[in-house]
Amino acid sequence: ERVHQSGQKDDSDSPHTLLSAALLNGQATLGVIQVVDGELDEGLLADLCVPIAMLLETSLVRREQEKVLGRLRSFAELNEAFSSTLDLNKLLQIVLDRAISLLGAEVGSIWLMADGDDQKIKCHVAVGPTKDRVEGLLVTRGQGIIGWVVENVEPLIVEDCSKDSRF
């Protein structure tokens, strides 16, 4: 059974001829261009690959530059926010909202060490469906994921919280 590039089943009995060429940027392969049942001129397609690869690379670089500029704008906005208020919870909410936006997340929280107690961590602000349950919550150093991060002083990625004993 043959499948067309569009993902549709190809029931035709006629043979298809295709030509494929790599889109190269130096030694790095950026992708492949493929034509089917057209004027299959290998030289022409190879000649097209050079400017296509250059344009693609330029586009990828621009996209990365836009990400960096977006992050720099976010840092500038955070600096402005810090200068505009002394309300800790307001500042933390601004920081959390920006972090969630930059990371493309939906839920988040900021925890700070409890006043006068280096063994307790308190959730000051949260975003998401569990916001009301976690804001104000105190966790002991070493307890749960938050406590583990405080205890080990290193970032942690947990792929599936439901399977992690710290959750």
PDB file of C-alpha atoms in Angstrom:
ATOM      1  CA  GLU A   1       0.000   0.000   0.000  1.00  0.00           C
ATOM      2  CA  ARG A   2       1.375   3.385  -0.997  1.00  0.00           C
ATOM      3  CA  VAL A   3       0.738   6.581   0.872  1.00  0.00           C
ATOM      4  CA  HIS A   4       0.957  10.013  -0.749  1.00  0.00           C
ATOM      5  CA  GLN A   5       3.027  12.753   0.965  1.00  0.00           C
ATOM      6  CA  SER A   6      -0.245  14.329   2.092  1.00  0.00           C
ATOM      7  CA  GLY A   7      -0.882  11.233   4.189  1.00  0.00           C
ATOM      8  CA  GLN A   8      -3.718  10.051   1.937  1.00  0.00           C
ATOM      9  CA  LYS A   9      -3.779   6.511   0.594  1.00  0.00           C
ATOM     10  CA  ASP A  10      -2.569   6.396  -3.029  1.00  0.00           C
ATOM     11  CA  ASP A  11      -4.754   3.935  -4.963  1.00  0.00           C
ATOM     12  CA  SER A  12      -3.465   4.824  -8.407  1.00  0.00           C
ATOM     13  CA  ASP A  13      -1.693   2.124 -10.385  1.00  0.00           C
ATOM     14  CA  SER A  14       0.536   4.570 -12.226  1.00  0.00           C
ATOM     15  CA  PRO A  15       4.148   4.639 -11.097  1.00  0.00           C
ATOM     16  CA  HIS A  16       5.440   7.786  -9.482  1.00  0.00           C
ATOM     17  CA  THR A  17       8.864   9.211 -10.076  1.00  0.00           C
ATOM     18  CA  LEU A  18      10.410  11.357  -7.430  1.00  0.00           C
ATOM     19  CA  LEU A  19      13.542  13.374  -6.970  1.00  0.00           C
ATOM     20  CA  SER A  20      14.918  14.295  -3.549  1.00  0.00           C
ATOM     21  CA  ALA A  21      17.825  16.500  -2.574  1.00  0.00           C
ATOM     22  CA  ALA A  22      19.302  17.540   0.760  1.00  0.00           C
ATOM     23  CA  LEU A  23      19.104  21.129   1.965  1.00  0.00           C
ATOM     24  CA  LEU A  24      22.617  21.695   3.271  1.00  0.00           C
ATOM     25  CA  ASN A  25      24.199  24.491   5.240  1.00  0.00           C
ATOM     26  CA  GLY A  26      27.871  23.642   5.193  1.00  0.00           C
ATOM     27  CA  GLN A  27      27.999  20.114   6.557  1.00  0.00           C
ATOM     28  CA  ALA A  28      24.653  20.353   8.409  1.00  0.00           C
ATOM     29  CA  THR A  29      21.529  18.935   6.803  1.00  0.00           C
ATOM     30  CA  LEU A  30      18.597  21.285   7.349  1.00  0.00           C
ATOM     31  CA  GLY A  31      16.081  19.122   5.540  1.00  0.00           C
ATOM     32  CA  VAL A  32      15.116  17.614   2.208  1.00  0.00           C
ATOM     33  CA  ILE A  33      13.203  18.931  -0.772  1.00  0.00           C
ATOM     34  CA  GLN A  34      11.313  16.383  -2.840  1.00  0.00           C
ATOM     35  CA  VAL A  35       9.350  16.658  -6.072  1.00  0.00           C
ATOM     36  CA  VAL A  36       7.098  14.009  -7.545  1.00  0.00           C
ATOM     37  CA  ASP A  37       6.140  13.463 -11.199  1.00  0.00           C
ATOM     38  CA  GLY A  38       7.518  16.789 -12.345  1.00  0.00           C
ATOM     39  CA  GLU A  39      10.365  17.850 -14.549  1.00  0.00           C
ATOM     40  CA  LEU A  40      12.947  15.732 -12.771  1.00  0.00           C
ATOM     41  CA  ASP A  41      16.082  17.750 -13.436  1.00  0.00           C
ATOM     42  CA  GLU A  42      18.586  16.765 -10.761  1.00  0.00           C
ATOM     43  CA  GLY A  43      20.908  19.661 -11.575  1.00  0.00           C
ATOM     44  CA  LEU A  44      18.110  22.212 -11.333  1.00  0.00           C
ATOM     45  CA  LEU A  45      16.904  20.828  -8.007  1.00  0.00           C
ATOM     46  CA  ALA A  46      20.475  20.787  -6.646  1.00  0.00           C
ATOM     47  CA  ASP A  47      20.893  24.415  -7.774  1.00  0.00           C
ATOM     48  CA  LEU A  48      17.643  25.344  -6.003  1.00  0.00           C
ATOM     49  CA  CYS A  49      18.779  23.688  -2.780  1.00  0.00           C
ATOM     50  CA  VAL A  50      21.612  26.168  -2.185  1.00  0.00           C
ATOM     51  CA  PRO A  51      19.510  29.367  -1.986  1.00  0.00           C
ATOM     52  CA  ILE A  52      16.636  27.533  -0.277  1.00  0.00           C
ATOM     53  CA  ALA A  53      19.017  26.289   2.433  1.00  0.00           C
ATOM     54  CA  MET A  54      20.476  29.776   2.839  1.00  0.00           C
ATOM     55  CA  LEU A  55      17.013  31.331   3.176  1.00  0.00           C
ATOM     56  CA  LEU A  56      15.947  28.615   5.592  1.00  0.00           C
ATOM     57  CA  GLU A  57      19.047  29.147   7.724  1.00  0.00           C
ATOM     58  CA  THR A  58      18.448  32.911   7.709  1.00  0.00           C
ATOM     59  CA  SER A  59      14.874  32.324   8.804  1.00  0.00           C
ATOM     60  CA  LEU A  60      15.982  30.002  11.613  1.00  0.00           C
ATOM     61  CA  VAL A  61      18.565  32.535  12.799  1.00  0.00           C
ATOM     62  CA  ARG A  62      15.949  35.301  12.763  1.00  0.00           C
ATOM     63  CA  ARG A  63      13.577  33.139  14.786  1.00  0.00           C
ATOM     64  CA  GLU A  64      16.304  32.554  17.399  1.00  0.00           C
ATOM     65  CA  GLN A  65      17.112  36.278  17.442  1.00  0.00           C
ATOM     66  CA  GLU A  66      13.440  37.051  18.063  1.00  0.00           C
ATOM     67  CA  LYS A  67      13.431  34.637  21.007  1.00  0.00           C
ATOM     68  CA  VAL A  68      16.500  36.329  22.486  1.00  0.00           C
ATOM     69  CA  LEU A  69      15.004  39.786  21.921  1.00  0.00           C
ATOM     70  CA  GLY A  70      11.768  38.656  23.554  1.00  0.00           C
ATOM     71  CA  ARG A  71      13.702  37.452  26.582  1.00  0.00           C
ATOM     72  CA  LEU A  72      15.641  40.715  26.768  1.00  0.00           C
ATOM     73  CA  ARG A  73      12.366  42.663  26.574  1.00  0.00           C
ATOM     74  CA  SER A  74      11.008  40.512  29.393  1.00  0.00           C
ATOM     75  CA  PHE A  75      14.039  41.271  31.548  1.00  0.00           C
ATOM     76  CA  ALA A  76      13.652  44.989  30.845  1.00  0.00           C
ATOM     77  CA  GLU A  77       9.950  44.798  31.766  1.00  0.00           C
ATOM     78  CA  LEU A  78      10.797  42.933  34.964  1.00  0.00           C
ATOM     79  CA  ASN A  79      13.356  45.596  35.853  1.00  0.00           C
ATOM     80  CA  GLU A  80      10.694  48.257  35.279  1.00  0.00           C
ATOM     81  CA  ALA A  81       8.208  46.326  37.433  1.00  0.00           C
ATOM     82  CA  PHE A  82      10.721  46.014  40.266  1.00  0.00           C
ATOM     83  CA  SER A  83      11.250  49.761  40.119  1.00  0.00           C
ATOM     84  CA  SER A  84       7.520  50.502  40.167  1.00  0.00           C
ATOM     85  CA  THR A  85       6.353  48.785  43.370  1.00  0.00           C
ATOM     86  CA  LEU A  86       7.536  47.563  46.728  1.00  0.00           C
ATOM     87  CA  ASP A  87       4.654  45.081  47.140  1.00  0.00           C
ATOM     88  CA  LEU A  88       6.399  41.688  47.289  1.00  0.00           C
ATOM     89  CA  ASN A  89       3.383  39.615  46.211  1.00  0.00           C
ATOM     90  CA  LYS A  90       2.732  41.921  43.258  1.00  0.00           C
ATOM     91  CA  LEU A  91       6.372  41.628  42.174  1.00  0.00           C
ATOM     92  CA  LEU A  92       6.336  37.857  42.569  1.00  0.00           C
ATOM     93  CA  GLN A  93       3.134  37.622  40.521  1.00  0.00           C
ATOM     94  CA  ILE A  94       4.738  39.670  37.726  1.00  0.00           C
ATOM     95  CA  VAL A  95       7.846  37.464  37.808  1.00  0.00           C
ATOM     96  CA  LEU A  96       5.776  34.263  37.780  1.00  0.00           C
ATOM     97  CA  ASP A  97       3.546  35.453  34.934  1.00  0.00           C
ATOM     98  CA  ARG A  98       6.636  36.351  32.890  1.00  0.00           C
ATOM     99  CA  ALA A  99       8.344  33.014  33.641  1.00  0.00           C
ATOM    100  CA  ILE A 100       5.218  31.083  32.644  1.00  0.00           C
ATOM    101  CA  SER A 101       4.982  33.081  29.427  1.00  0.00           C
ATOM    102  CA  LEU A 102       8.670  32.669  28.538  1.00  0.00           C
ATOM    103  CA  LEU A 103       8.609  28.925  29.204  1.00  0.00           C
ATOM    104  CA  GLY A 104       5.264  28.344  27.470  1.00  0.00           C
ATOM    105  CA  ALA A 105       3.850  26.834  30.657  1.00  0.00           C
ATOM    106  CA  GLU A 106       0.305  26.909  32.021  1.00  0.00           C
ATOM    107  CA  VAL A 107       0.866  26.473  35.754  1.00  0.00           C
ATOM    108  CA  GLY A 108       3.512  27.729  38.145  1.00  0.00           C
ATOM    109  CA  SER A 109       4.328  28.921  41.635  1.00  0.00           C
ATOM    110  CA  ILE A 110       6.997  30.817  43.546  1.00  0.00           C
ATOM    111  CA  TRP A 111       8.124  29.543  46.916  1.00  0.00           C
ATOM    112  CA  LEU A 112      10.316  31.458  49.351  1.00  0.00           C
ATOM    113  CA  MET A 113      11.969  30.398  52.565  1.00  0.00           C
ATOM    114  CA  ALA A 114       9.633  31.125  55.486  1.00  0.00           C
ATOM    115  CA  ASP A 115      10.514  34.121  57.639  1.00  0.00           C
ATOM    116  CA  GLY A 116      12.929  33.118  60.382  1.00  0.00           C
ATOM    117  CA  ASP A 117      12.781  29.394  59.526  1.00  0.00           C
ATOM    118  CA  ASP A 118      15.357  27.910  57.169  1.00  0.00           C
ATOM    119  CA  GLN A 119      13.541  24.537  57.274  1.00  0.00           C
ATOM    120  CA  LYS A 120      10.215  25.734  55.800  1.00  0.00           C
ATOM    121  CA  ILE A 121       9.366  26.956  52.295  1.00  0.00           C
ATOM    122  CA  LYS A 122       6.161  28.931  51.692  1.00  0.00           C
ATOM    123  CA  CYS A 123       4.243  29.301  48.445  1.00  0.00           C
ATOM    124  CA  HIS A 124       3.719  33.033  47.947  1.00  0.00           C
ATOM    125  CA  VAL A 125       2.058  33.112  44.508  1.00  0.00           C
ATOM    126  CA  ALA A 126       0.648  30.522  42.143  1.00  0.00           C
ATOM    127  CA  VAL A 127      -1.078  30.326  38.782  1.00  0.00           C
ATOM    128  CA  GLY A 128      -3.327  27.494  37.647  1.00  0.00           C
ATOM    129  CA  PRO A 129      -6.139  25.286  38.861  1.00  0.00           C
ATOM    130  CA  THR A 130      -4.436  24.444  42.188  1.00  0.00           C
ATOM    131  CA  LYS A 131      -3.673  28.083  43.007  1.00  0.00           C
ATOM    132  CA  ASP A 132      -6.044  28.255  45.989  1.00  0.00           C
ATOM    133  CA  ARG A 133      -4.694  25.012  47.452  1.00  0.00           C
ATOM    134  CA  VAL A 134      -0.985  25.848  47.233  1.00  0.00           C
ATOM    135  CA  GLU A 135      -0.789  29.584  47.978  1.00  0.00           C
ATOM    136  CA  GLY A 136       0.233  29.929  51.614  1.00  0.00           C
ATOM    137  CA  LEU A 137       1.238  26.261  51.869  1.00  0.00           C
ATOM    138  CA  LEU A 138       4.349  25.493  53.945  1.00  0.00           C
ATOM    139  CA  VAL A 139       6.665  22.641  52.960  1.00  0.00           C
ATOM    140  CA  THR A 140       9.581  21.307  54.991  1.00  0.00           C
ATOM    141  CA  ARG A 141      13.080  21.291  53.467  1.00  0.00           C
ATOM    142  CA  GLY A 142      13.576  17.909  51.778  1.00  0.00           C
ATOM    143  CA  GLN A 143       9.818  17.208  51.549  1.00  0.00           C
ATOM    144  CA  GLY A 144       8.280  16.777  48.108  1.00  0.00           C
ATOM    145  CA  ILE A 145       9.699  18.184  44.911  1.00  0.00           C
ATOM    146  CA  ILE A 146       9.927  21.765  46.210  1.00  0.00           C
ATOM    147  CA  GLY A 147      11.719  20.607  49.364  1.00  0.00           C
ATOM    148  CA  TRP A 148      14.057  18.400  47.315  1.00  0.00           C
ATOM    149  CA  VAL A 149      15.089  21.363  45.130  1.00  0.00           C
ATOM    150  CA  VAL A 150      15.775  23.496  48.217  1.00  0.00           C
ATOM    151  CA  GLU A 151      17.716  20.671  49.879  1.00  0.00           C
ATOM    152  CA  ASN A 152      19.806  19.810  46.781  1.00  0.00           C
ATOM    153  CA  VAL A 153      20.120  23.349  45.376  1.00  0.00           C
ATOM    154  CA  GLU A 154      19.784  22.209  41.762  1.00  0.00           C
ATOM    155  CA  PRO A 155      17.097  22.314  39.090  1.00  0.00           C
ATOM    156  CA  LEU A 156      14.922  19.241  38.651  1.00  0.00           C
ATOM    157  CA  ILE A 157      12.851  18.001  35.713  1.00  0.00           C
ATOM    158  CA  VAL A 158      10.185  15.446  36.606  1.00  0.00           C
ATOM    159  CA  GLU A 159       8.675  13.880  33.471  1.00  0.00           C
ATOM    160  CA  ASP A 160       5.703  12.273  35.245  1.00  0.00           C
ATOM    161  CA  CYS A 161       4.895  13.640  38.705  1.00  0.00           C
ATOM    162  CA  SER A 162       2.412  10.830  39.392  1.00  0.00           C
ATOM    163  CA  LYS A 163       5.277   8.296  39.239  1.00  0.00           C
ATOM    164  CA  ASP A 164       7.717  10.321  41.349  1.00  0.00           C
ATOM    165  CA  SER A 165       7.823   9.457  45.050  1.00  0.00           C
ATOM    166  CA  ARG A 166       8.645  13.069  45.923  1.00  0.00           C
ATOM    167  CA  PHE A 167       5.306  14.333  44.552  1.00  0.00           C
TER     168      PHE A 167
END
